[in-house]
Amino acid sequence: MANIGSEVERALKWKEKRNNTYSLLAFHRALELVDLTLALPYPLPKLRELSRTREALVDYFAGDNHYHSSDVLWQKYIFAFTLAAQMQRKPER
C-alpha cells in the first residue's frame, strides 16, 4: 500500500500544480499497482478494502467525486500506510 500511496501522492501533487498530464500518469501507475495487488492471493477482507479504495480513487481522479473525497482525505488515508511501512523497516533499538 505504501507504493500505491506514493503514486497517489504524486498524482495529488501534480494535480495541485495543475499538470493534468503528469497527475493522470501517476494516477494510472497507482491503479496498475492496485490491480497487481488485487491479483495476489490475499485474504478476502484485505482485497475488499483495496477494491473499495480503487473505486474511490477512480471516482476522485477520473469520475464525478460522488464520494466527496479531497486531497486532504487521501493524504490522511495514505499516511497511515506510509507510517506502517516505515515502522516495519525501522530496526529496533
PDB file of N, CA and C in Angstrom:
ATOM      1  N   MET A   1       0.813  -1.194   0.000  1.00  0.00           N
ATOM      2  CA  MET A   1       0.000   0.000   0.000  1.00  0.00           C
ATOM      3  C   MET A   1       0.861   1.264   0.000  1.00  0.00           C
ATOM      4  N   ALA A   2       2.031   1.203   0.591  1.00  0.00           N
ATOM      5  CA  ALA A   2       2.883   2.390   0.620  1.00  0.00           C
ATOM      6  C   ALA A   2       3.300   2.793  -0.792  1.00  0.00           C
ATOM      7  N   ASN A   3       3.579   1.819  -1.656  1.00  0.00           N
ATOM      8  CA  ASN A   3       3.950   2.136  -3.039  1.00  0.00           C
ATOM      9  C   ASN A   3       2.767   2.739  -3.792  1.00  0.00           C
ATOM     10  N   ILE A   4       1.595   2.201  -3.558  1.00  0.00           N
ATOM     11  CA  ILE A   4       0.386   2.765  -4.168  1.00  0.00           C
ATOM     12  C   ILE A   4       0.203   4.195  -3.669  1.00  0.00           C
ATOM     13  N   GLY A   5       0.384   4.369  -2.373  1.00  0.00           N
ATOM     14  CA  GLY A   5       0.250   5.691  -1.779  1.00  0.00           C
ATOM     15  C   GLY A   5       1.217   6.705  -2.350  1.00  0.00           C
ATOM     16  N   SER A   6       2.429   6.269  -2.659  1.00  0.00           N
ATOM     17  CA  SER A   6       3.411   7.177  -3.257  1.00  0.00           C
ATOM     18  C   SER A   6       2.922   7.703  -4.595  1.00  0.00           C
ATOM     19  N   GLU A   7       2.334   6.820  -5.386  1.00  0.00           N
ATOM     20  CA  GLU A   7       1.820   7.250  -6.695  1.00  0.00           C
ATOM     21  C   GLU A   7       0.603   8.161  -6.538  1.00  0.00           C
ATOM     22  N   VAL A   8      -0.233   7.868  -5.557  1.00  0.00           N
ATOM     23  CA  VAL A   8      -1.384   8.740  -5.309  1.00  0.00           C
ATOM     24  C   VAL A   8      -0.898  10.114  -4.859  1.00  0.00           C
ATOM     25  N   GLU A   9       0.108  10.143  -3.990  1.00  0.00           N
ATOM     26  CA  GLU A   9       0.694  11.422  -3.557  1.00  0.00           C
ATOM     27  C   GLU A   9       1.227  12.206  -4.754  1.00  0.00           C
ATOM     28  N   ARG A  10       1.916  11.512  -5.662  1.00  0.00           N
ATOM     29  CA  ARG A  10       2.426  12.183  -6.863  1.00  0.00           C
ATOM     30  C   ARG A  10       1.276  12.750  -7.688  1.00  0.00           C
ATOM     31  N   ALA A  11       0.230  11.964  -7.840  1.00  0.00           N
ATOM     32  CA  ALA A  11      -0.935  12.426  -8.606  1.00  0.00           C
ATOM     33  C   ALA A  11      -1.540  13.677  -7.963  1.00  0.00           C
ATOM     34  N   LEU A  12      -1.620  13.682  -6.639  1.00  0.00           N
ATOM     35  CA  LEU A  12      -2.161  14.844  -5.932  1.00  0.00           C
ATOM     36  C   LEU A  12      -1.263  16.067  -6.102  1.00  0.00           C
ATOM     37  N   LYS A  13       0.042  15.851  -6.010  1.00  0.00           N
ATOM     38  CA  LYS A  13       0.983  16.974  -6.151  1.00  0.00           C
ATOM     39  C   LYS A  13       0.898  17.589  -7.545  1.00  0.00           C
ATOM     40  N   TRP A  14       0.851  16.731  -8.579  1.00  0.00           N
ATOM     41  CA  TRP A  14       0.757  17.240  -9.947  1.00  0.00           C
ATOM     42  C   TRP A  14      -0.593  17.906 -10.191  1.00  0.00           C
ATOM     43  N   LYS A  15      -1.625  17.382  -9.575  1.00  0.00           N
ATOM     44  CA  LYS A  15      -2.958  17.996  -9.692  1.00  0.00           C
ATOM     45  C   LYS A  15      -2.932  19.392  -9.082  1.00  0.00           C
ATOM     46  N   GLU A  16      -2.281  19.503  -7.929  1.00  0.00           N
ATOM     47  CA  GLU A  16      -2.154  20.800  -7.252  1.00  0.00           C
ATOM     48  C   GLU A  16      -1.389  21.801  -8.116  1.00  0.00           C
ATOM     49  N   LYS A  17      -0.395  21.311  -8.851  1.00  0.00           N
ATOM     50  CA  LYS A  17       0.403  22.170  -9.737  1.00  0.00           C
ATOM     51  C   LYS A  17      -0.275  22.378 -11.090  1.00  0.00           C
ATOM     52  N   ARG A  18      -1.490  21.827 -11.230  1.00  0.00           N
ATOM     53  CA  ARG A  18      -2.298  21.938 -12.441  1.00  0.00           C
ATOM     54  C   ARG A  18      -1.650  21.296 -13.666  1.00  0.00           C
ATOM     55  N   ASN A  19      -0.874  20.249 -13.421  1.00  0.00           N
ATOM     56  CA  ASN A  19      -0.290  19.482 -14.522  1.00  0.00           C
ATOM     57  C   ASN A  19      -1.087  18.182 -14.642  1.00  0.00           C
ATOM     58  N   ASN A  20      -2.183  18.271 -15.395  1.00  0.00           N
ATOM     59  CA  ASN A  20      -3.101  17.132 -15.503  1.00  0.00           C
ATOM     60  C   ASN A  20      -2.463  15.928 -16.167  1.00  0.00           C
ATOM     61  N   THR A  21      -1.553  16.150 -17.097  1.00  0.00           N
ATOM     62  CA  THR A  21      -0.903  15.031 -17.781  1.00  0.00           C
ATOM     63  C   THR A  21      -0.122  14.183 -16.791  1.00  0.00           C
ATOM     64  N   TYR A  22       0.732  14.810 -16.002  1.00  0.00           N
ATOM     65  CA  TYR A  22       1.536  14.066 -15.033  1.00  0.00           C
ATOM     66  C   TYR A  22       0.674  13.485 -13.915  1.00  0.00           C
ATOM     67  N   SER A  23      -0.366  14.225 -13.527  1.00  0.00           N
ATOM     68  CA  SER A  23      -1.272  13.730 -12.498  1.00  0.00           C
ATOM     69  C   SER A  23      -1.953  12.442 -12.957  1.00  0.00           C
ATOM     70  N   LEU A  24      -2.432  12.428 -14.191  1.00  0.00           N
ATOM     71  CA  LEU A  24      -3.080  11.222 -14.721  1.00  0.00           C
ATOM     72  C   LEU A  24      -2.101  10.070 -14.872  1.00  0.00           C
ATOM     73  N   LEU A  25      -0.868  10.370 -15.259  1.00  0.00           N
ATOM     74  CA  LEU A  25       0.135   9.303 -15.369  1.00  0.00           C
ATOM     75  C   LEU A  25       0.388   8.651 -14.009  1.00  0.00           C
ATOM     76  N   ALA A  26       0.524   9.464 -12.974  1.00  0.00           N
ATOM     77  CA  ALA A  26       0.734   8.922 -11.624  1.00  0.00           C
ATOM     78  C   ALA A  26      -0.506   8.163 -11.153  1.00  0.00           C
ATOM     79  N   PHE A  27      -1.683   8.689 -11.459  1.00  0.00           N
ATOM     80  CA  PHE A  27      -2.931   8.012 -11.109  1.00  0.00           C
ATOM     81  C   PHE A  27      -3.005   6.640 -11.779  1.00  0.00           C
ATOM     82  N   HIS A  28      -2.638   6.572 -13.052  1.00  0.00           N
ATOM     83  CA  HIS A  28      -2.661   5.288 -13.764  1.00  0.00           C
ATOM     84  C   HIS A  28      -1.633   4.308 -13.196  1.00  0.00           C
ATOM     85  N   ARG A  29      -0.472   4.807 -12.782  1.00  0.00           N
ATOM     86  CA  ARG A  29       0.515   3.927 -12.134  1.00  0.00           C
ATOM     87  C   ARG A  29      -0.037   3.387 -10.820  1.00  0.00           C
ATOM     88  N   ALA A  30      -0.729   4.236 -10.067  1.00  0.00           N
ATOM     89  CA  ALA A  30      -1.349   3.789  -8.814  1.00  0.00           C
ATOM     90  C   ALA A  30      -2.388   2.706  -9.091  1.00  0.00           C
ATOM     91  N   LEU A  31      -3.204   2.904 -10.118  1.00  0.00           N
ATOM     92  CA  LEU A  31      -4.209   1.890 -10.471  1.00  0.00           C
ATOM     93  C   LEU A  31      -3.560   0.584 -10.892  1.00  0.00           C
ATOM     94  N   GLU A  32      -2.462   0.689 -11.625  1.00  0.00           N
ATOM     95  CA  GLU A  32      -1.755  -0.523 -12.039  1.00  0.00           C
ATOM     96  C   GLU A  32      -1.263  -1.299 -10.814  1.00  0.00           C
ATOM     97  N   LEU A  33      -0.707  -0.587  -9.843  1.00  0.00           N
ATOM     98  CA  LEU A  33      -0.240  -1.242  -8.617  1.00  0.00           C
ATOM     99  C   LEU A  33      -1.404  -1.850  -7.830  1.00  0.00           C
ATOM    100  N   VAL A  34      -2.520  -1.151  -7.787  1.00  0.00           N
ATOM    101  CA  VAL A  34      -3.707  -1.690  -7.112  1.00  0.00           C
ATOM    102  C   VAL A  34      -4.149  -2.974  -7.800  1.00  0.00           C
ATOM    103  N   ASP A  35      -4.235  -2.935  -9.126  1.00  0.00           N
ATOM    104  CA  ASP A  35      -4.693  -4.112  -9.876  1.00  0.00           C
ATOM    105  C   ASP A  35      -3.744  -5.297  -9.713  1.00  0.00           C
ATOM    106  N   LEU A  36      -2.449  -5.020  -9.709  1.00  0.00           N
ATOM    107  CA  LEU A  36      -1.480  -6.101  -9.497  1.00  0.00           C
ATOM    108  C   LEU A  36      -1.626  -6.695  -8.096  1.00  0.00           C
ATOM    109  N   THR A  37      -1.867  -5.843  -7.119  1.00  0.00           N
ATOM    110  CA  THR A  37      -2.054  -6.315  -5.748  1.00  0.00           C
ATOM    111  C   THR A  37      -3.347  -7.119  -5.620  1.00  0.00           C
ATOM    112  N   LEU A  38      -4.398  -6.663  -6.283  1.00  0.00           N
ATOM    113  CA  LEU A  38      -5.672  -7.392  -6.236  1.00  0.00           C
ATOM    114  C   LEU A  38      -5.561  -8.775  -6.865  1.00  0.00           C
ATOM    115  N   ALA A  39      -4.605  -8.945  -7.770  1.00  0.00           N
ATOM    116  CA  ALA A  39      -4.418 -10.243  -8.427  1.00  0.00           C
ATOM    117  C   ALA A  39      -3.700 -11.255  -7.530  1.00  0.00           C
ATOM    118  N   LEU A  40      -3.121 -10.785  -6.421  1.00  0.00           N
ATOM    119  CA  LEU A  40      -2.418 -11.680  -5.497  1.00  0.00           C
ATOM    120  C   LEU A  40      -3.410 -12.434  -4.615  1.00  0.00           C
ATOM    121  N   PRO A  41      -3.015 -13.606  -4.112  1.00  0.00           N
ATOM    122  CA  PRO A  41      -3.937 -14.412  -3.295  1.00  0.00           C
ATOM    123  C   PRO A  41      -3.979 -13.968  -1.826  1.00  0.00           C
ATOM    124  N   TYR A  42      -4.534 -12.784  -1.575  1.00  0.00           N
ATOM    125  CA  TYR A  42      -4.688 -12.298  -0.203  1.00  0.00           C
ATOM    126  C   TYR A  42      -6.038 -12.718   0.357  1.00  0.00           C
ATOM    127  N   PRO A  43      -6.184 -12.704   1.692  1.00  0.00           N
ATOM    128  CA  PRO A  43      -7.497 -12.979   2.291  1.00  0.00           C
ATOM    129  C   PRO A  43      -8.533 -11.942   1.833  1.00  0.00           C
ATOM    130  N   LEU A  44      -9.759 -12.351   1.734  1.00  0.00           N
ATOM    131  CA  LEU A  44     -10.834 -11.521   1.199  1.00  0.00           C
ATOM    132  C   LEU A  44     -10.985 -10.153   1.864  1.00  0.00           C
ATOM    133  N   PRO A  45     -10.922 -10.008   3.196  1.00  0.00           N
ATOM    134  CA  PRO A  45     -11.106  -8.674   3.791  1.00  0.00           C
ATOM    135  C   PRO A  45     -10.111  -7.636   3.273  1.00  0.00           C
ATOM    136  N   LYS A  46      -8.857  -8.029   3.064  1.00  0.00           N
ATOM    137  CA  LYS A  46      -7.869  -7.083   2.541  1.00  0.00           C
ATOM    138  C   LYS A  46      -8.196  -6.702   1.106  1.00  0.00           C
ATOM    139  N   LEU A  47      -8.635  -7.657   0.322  1.00  0.00           N
ATOM    140  CA  LEU A  47      -8.989  -7.374  -1.063  1.00  0.00           C
ATOM    141  C   LEU A  47     -10.213  -6.469  -1.133  1.00  0.00           C
ATOM    142  N   ARG A  48     -11.136  -6.667  -0.230  1.00  0.00           N
ATOM    143  CA  ARG A  48     -12.355  -5.849  -0.216  1.00  0.00           C
ATOM    144  C   ARG A  48     -12.008  -4.381   0.015  1.00  0.00           C
ATOM    145  N   GLU A  49     -11.157  -4.117   1.004  1.00  0.00           N
ATOM    146  CA  GLU A  49     -10.778  -2.724   1.275  1.00  0.00           C
ATOM    147  C   GLU A  49     -10.029  -2.128   0.091  1.00  0.00           C
ATOM    148  N   LEU A  50      -9.132  -2.895  -0.493  1.00  0.00           N
ATOM    149  CA  LEU A  50      -8.371  -2.395  -1.633  1.00  0.00           C
ATOM    150  C   LEU A  50      -9.281  -2.144  -2.835  1.00  0.00           C
ATOM    151  N   SER A  51     -10.270  -2.990  -3.031  1.00  0.00           N
ATOM    152  CA  SER A  51     -11.231  -2.790  -4.121  1.00  0.00           C
ATOM    153  C   SER A  51     -12.022  -1.502  -3.918  1.00  0.00           C
ATOM    154  N   ARG A  52     -12.411  -1.254  -2.689  1.00  0.00           N
ATOM    155  CA  ARG A  52     -13.140  -0.007  -2.388  1.00  0.00           C
ATOM    156  C   ARG A  52     -12.238   1.208  -2.548  1.00  0.00           C
ATOM    157  N   THR A  53     -10.993   1.055  -2.162  1.00  0.00           N
ATOM    158  CA  THR A  53     -10.035   2.143  -2.344  1.00  0.00           C
ATOM    159  C   THR A  53      -9.874   2.458  -3.826  1.00  0.00           C
ATOM    160  N   ARG A  54      -9.767   1.409  -4.641  1.00  0.00           N
ATOM    161  CA  ARG A  54      -9.638   1.602  -6.088  1.00  0.00           C
ATOM    162  C   ARG A  54     -10.849   2.353  -6.641  1.00  0.00           C
ATOM    163  N   GLU A  55     -12.024   1.930  -6.216  1.00  0.00           N
ATOM    164  CA  GLU A  55     -13.261   2.569  -6.673  1.00  0.00           C
ATOM    165  C   GLU A  55     -13.279   4.055  -6.305  1.00  0.00           C
ATOM    166  N   ALA A  56     -12.872   4.376  -5.083  1.00  0.00           N
ATOM    167  CA  ALA A  56     -12.854   5.767  -4.636  1.00  0.00           C
ATOM    168  C   ALA A  56     -11.790   6.579  -5.371  1.00  0.00           C
ATOM    169  N   LEU A  57     -10.640   5.965  -5.653  1.00  0.00           N
ATOM    170  CA  LEU A  57      -9.595   6.651  -6.425  1.00  0.00           C
ATOM    171  C   LEU A  57     -10.088   7.010  -7.818  1.00  0.00           C
ATOM    172  N   VAL A  58     -10.701   6.046  -8.475  1.00  0.00           N
ATOM    173  CA  VAL A  58     -11.225   6.294  -9.824  1.00  0.00           C
ATOM    174  C   VAL A  58     -12.281   7.394  -9.773  1.00  0.00           C
ATOM    175  N   ASP A  59     -13.146   7.342  -8.774  1.00  0.00           N
ATOM    176  CA  ASP A  59     -14.178   8.365  -8.625  1.00  0.00           C
ATOM    177  C   ASP A  59     -13.558   9.747  -8.440  1.00  0.00           C
ATOM    178  N   TYR A  60     -12.492   9.824  -7.659  1.00  0.00           N
ATOM    179  CA  TYR A  60     -11.878  11.126  -7.366  1.00  0.00           C
ATOM    180  C   TYR A  60     -11.092  11.684  -8.548  1.00  0.00           C
ATOM    181  N   PHE A  61     -10.264  10.853  -9.162  1.00  0.00           N
ATOM    182  CA  PHE A  61      -9.386  11.350 -10.220  1.00  0.00           C
ATOM    183  C   PHE A  61     -10.023  11.341 -11.607  1.00  0.00           C
ATOM    184  N   ALA A  62     -10.938  10.417 -11.866  1.00  0.00           N
ATOM    185  CA  ALA A  62     -11.474  10.292 -13.222  1.00  0.00           C
ATOM    186  C   ALA A  62     -13.000  10.350 -13.273  1.00  0.00           C
ATOM    187  N   GLY A  63     -13.638  10.441 -12.126  1.00  0.00           N
ATOM    188  CA  GLY A  63     -15.095  10.437 -12.095  1.00  0.00           C
ATOM    189  C   GLY A  63     -15.658  11.767 -11.629  1.00  0.00           C
ATOM    190  N   ASP A  64     -16.840  11.701 -11.048  1.00  0.00           N
ATOM    191  CA  ASP A  64     -17.553  12.900 -10.606  1.00  0.00           C
ATOM    192  C   ASP A  64     -17.428  13.161  -9.107  1.00  0.00           C
ATOM    193  N   ASN A  65     -16.563  12.424  -8.430  1.00  0.00           N
ATOM    194  CA  ASN A  65     -16.320  12.562  -6.991  1.00  0.00           C
ATOM    195  C   ASN A  65     -17.613  12.408  -6.183  1.00  0.00           C
ATOM    196  N   HIS A  66     -18.345  11.347  -6.468  1.00  0.00           N
ATOM    197  CA  HIS A  66     -19.583  11.050  -5.741  1.00  0.00           C
ATOM    198  C   HIS A  66     -19.321  10.773  -4.262  1.00  0.00           C
ATOM    199  N   TYR A  67     -18.116  10.314  -3.934  1.00  0.00           N
ATOM    200  CA  TYR A  67     -17.787  10.011  -2.539  1.00  0.00           C
ATOM    201  C   TYR A  67     -17.295  11.238  -1.775  1.00  0.00           C
ATOM    202  N   HIS A  68     -17.215  12.371  -2.458  1.00  0.00           N
ATOM    203  CA  HIS A  68     -16.795  13.634  -1.841  1.00  0.00           C
ATOM    204  C   HIS A  68     -15.413  13.530  -1.198  1.00  0.00           C
ATOM    205  N   SER A  69     -14.495  12.906  -1.909  1.00  0.00           N
ATOM    206  CA  SER A  69     -13.107  12.817  -1.445  1.00  0.00           C
ATOM    207  C   SER A  69     -12.426  14.168  -1.617  1.00  0.00           C
ATOM    208  N   SER A  70     -11.284  14.308  -0.982  1.00  0.00           N
ATOM    209  CA  SER A  70     -10.487  15.528  -1.122  1.00  0.00           C
ATOM    210  C   SER A  70      -9.014  15.150  -1.067  1.00  0.00           C
ATOM    211  N   ASP A  71      -8.174  16.092  -1.460  1.00  0.00           N
ATOM    212  CA  ASP A  71      -6.734  15.851  -1.374  1.00  0.00           C
ATOM    213  C   ASP A  71      -6.333  15.518   0.064  1.00  0.00           C
ATOM    214  N   VAL A  72      -6.868  16.266   1.011  1.00  0.00           N
ATOM    215  CA  VAL A  72      -6.522  16.071   2.424  1.00  0.00           C
ATOM    216  C   VAL A  72      -6.957  14.686   2.896  1.00  0.00           C
ATOM    217  N   LEU A  73      -8.147  14.259   2.509  1.00  0.00           N
ATOM    218  CA  LEU A  73      -8.624  12.935   2.899  1.00  0.00           C
ATOM    219  C   LEU A  73      -7.679  11.853   2.385  1.00  0.00           C
ATOM    220  N   TRP A  74      -7.275  11.944   1.115  1.00  0.00           N
ATOM    221  CA  TRP A  74      -6.367  10.942   0.544  1.00  0.00           C
ATOM    222  C   TRP A  74      -5.010  10.981   1.228  1.00  0.00           C
ATOM    223  N   GLN A  75      -4.518  12.174   1.537  1.00  0.00           N
ATOM    224  CA  GLN A  75      -3.225  12.275   2.213  1.00  0.00           C
ATOM    225  C   GLN A  75      -3.276  11.625   3.591  1.00  0.00           C
ATOM    226  N   LYS A  76      -4.362  11.823   4.320  1.00  0.00           N
ATOM    227  CA  LYS A  76      -4.502  11.197   5.643  1.00  0.00           C
ATOM    228  C   LYS A  76      -4.600   9.682   5.525  1.00  0.00           C
ATOM    229  N   TYR A  77      -5.344   9.205   4.537  1.00  0.00           N
ATOM    230  CA  TYR A  77      -5.510   7.763   4.341  1.00  0.00           C
ATOM    231  C   TYR A  77      -4.172   7.115   4.007  1.00  0.00           C
ATOM    232  N   ILE A  78      -3.425   7.731   3.122  1.00  0.00           N
ATOM    233  CA  ILE A  78      -2.139   7.191   2.673  1.00  0.00           C
ATOM    234  C   ILE A  78      -1.094   7.259   3.783  1.00  0.00           C
ATOM    235  N   PHE A  79      -1.155   8.311   4.602  1.00  0.00           N
ATOM    236  CA  PHE A  79      -0.161   8.500   5.653  1.00  0.00           C
ATOM    237  C   PHE A  79      -0.083   7.295   6.584  1.00  0.00           C
ATOM    238  N   ALA A  80      -1.217   6.717   6.903  1.00  0.00           N
ATOM    239  CA  ALA A  80      -1.231   5.562   7.814  1.00  0.00           C
ATOM    240  C   ALA A  80      -0.430   4.400   7.242  1.00  0.00           C
ATOM    241  N   PHE A  81      -0.568   4.144   5.955  1.00  0.00           N
ATOM    242  CA  PHE A  81       0.163   3.045   5.325  1.00  0.00           C
ATOM    243  C   PHE A  81       1.652   3.364   5.202  1.00  0.00           C
ATOM    244  N   THR A  82       1.953   4.614   4.901  1.00  0.00           N
ATOM    245  CA  THR A  82       3.351   5.030   4.800  1.00  0.00           C
ATOM    246  C   THR A  82       4.039   4.890   6.154  1.00  0.00           C
ATOM    247  N   LEU A  83       3.367   5.320   7.200  1.00  0.00           N
ATOM    248  CA  LEU A  83       3.917   5.215   8.550  1.00  0.00           C
ATOM    249  C   LEU A  83       4.131   3.755   8.939  1.00  0.00           C
ATOM    250  N   ALA A  84       3.166   2.904   8.640  1.00  0.00           N
ATOM    251  CA  ALA A  84       3.291   1.475   8.961  1.00  0.00           C
ATOM    252  C   ALA A  84       4.470   0.851   8.221  1.00  0.00           C
ATOM    253  N   ALA A  85       4.651   1.214   6.957  1.00  0.00           N
ATOM    254  CA  ALA A  85       5.769   0.675   6.177  1.00  0.00           C
ATOM    255  C   ALA A  85       7.104   1.136   6.755  1.00  0.00           C
ATOM    256  N   GLN A  86       7.181   2.399   7.171  1.00  0.00           N
ATOM    257  CA  GLN A  86       8.416   2.911   7.762  1.00  0.00           C
ATOM    258  C   GLN A  86       8.716   2.222   9.085  1.00  0.00           C
ATOM    259  N   MET A  87       7.700   1.969   9.866  1.00  0.00           N
ATOM    260  CA  MET A  87       7.904   1.319  11.163  1.00  0.00           C
ATOM    261  C   MET A  87       8.362  -0.127  10.992  1.00  0.00           C
ATOM    262  N   GLN A  88       7.922  -0.791   9.942  1.00  0.00           N
ATOM    263  CA  GLN A  88       8.359  -2.163   9.686  1.00  0.00           C
ATOM    264  C   GLN A  88       9.826  -2.204   9.280  1.00  0.00           C
ATOM    265  N   ARG A  89      10.280  -1.179   8.578  1.00  0.00           N
ATOM    266  CA  ARG A  89      11.673  -1.134   8.123  1.00  0.00           C
ATOM    267  C   ARG A  89      12.630  -0.670   9.210  1.00  0.00           C
ATOM    268  N   LYS A  90      12.115   0.061  10.177  1.00  0.00           N
ATOM    269  CA  LYS A  90      12.947   0.647  11.218  1.00  0.00           C
ATOM    270  C   LYS A  90      13.437  -0.441  12.173  1.00  0.00           C
ATOM    271  N   PRO A  91      14.754  -0.587  12.332  1.00  0.00           N
ATOM    272  CA  PRO A  91      15.268  -1.604  13.257  1.00  0.00           C
ATOM    273  C   PRO A  91      15.003  -1.196  14.710  1.00  0.00           C
ATOM    274  N   GLU A  92      14.739  -2.193  15.536  1.00  0.00           N
ATOM    275  CA  GLU A  92      14.516  -1.922  16.960  1.00  0.00           C
ATOM    276  C   GLU A  92      15.836  -1.583  17.630  1.00  0.00           C
ATOM    277  N   ARG A  93      15.770  -0.724  18.629  1.00  0.00           N
ATOM    278  CA  ARG A  93      16.983  -0.317  19.349  1.00  0.00           C
ATOM    279  C   ARG A  93      16.957  -0.849  20.739  1.00  0.00           C
TER     280      ARG A  93
END
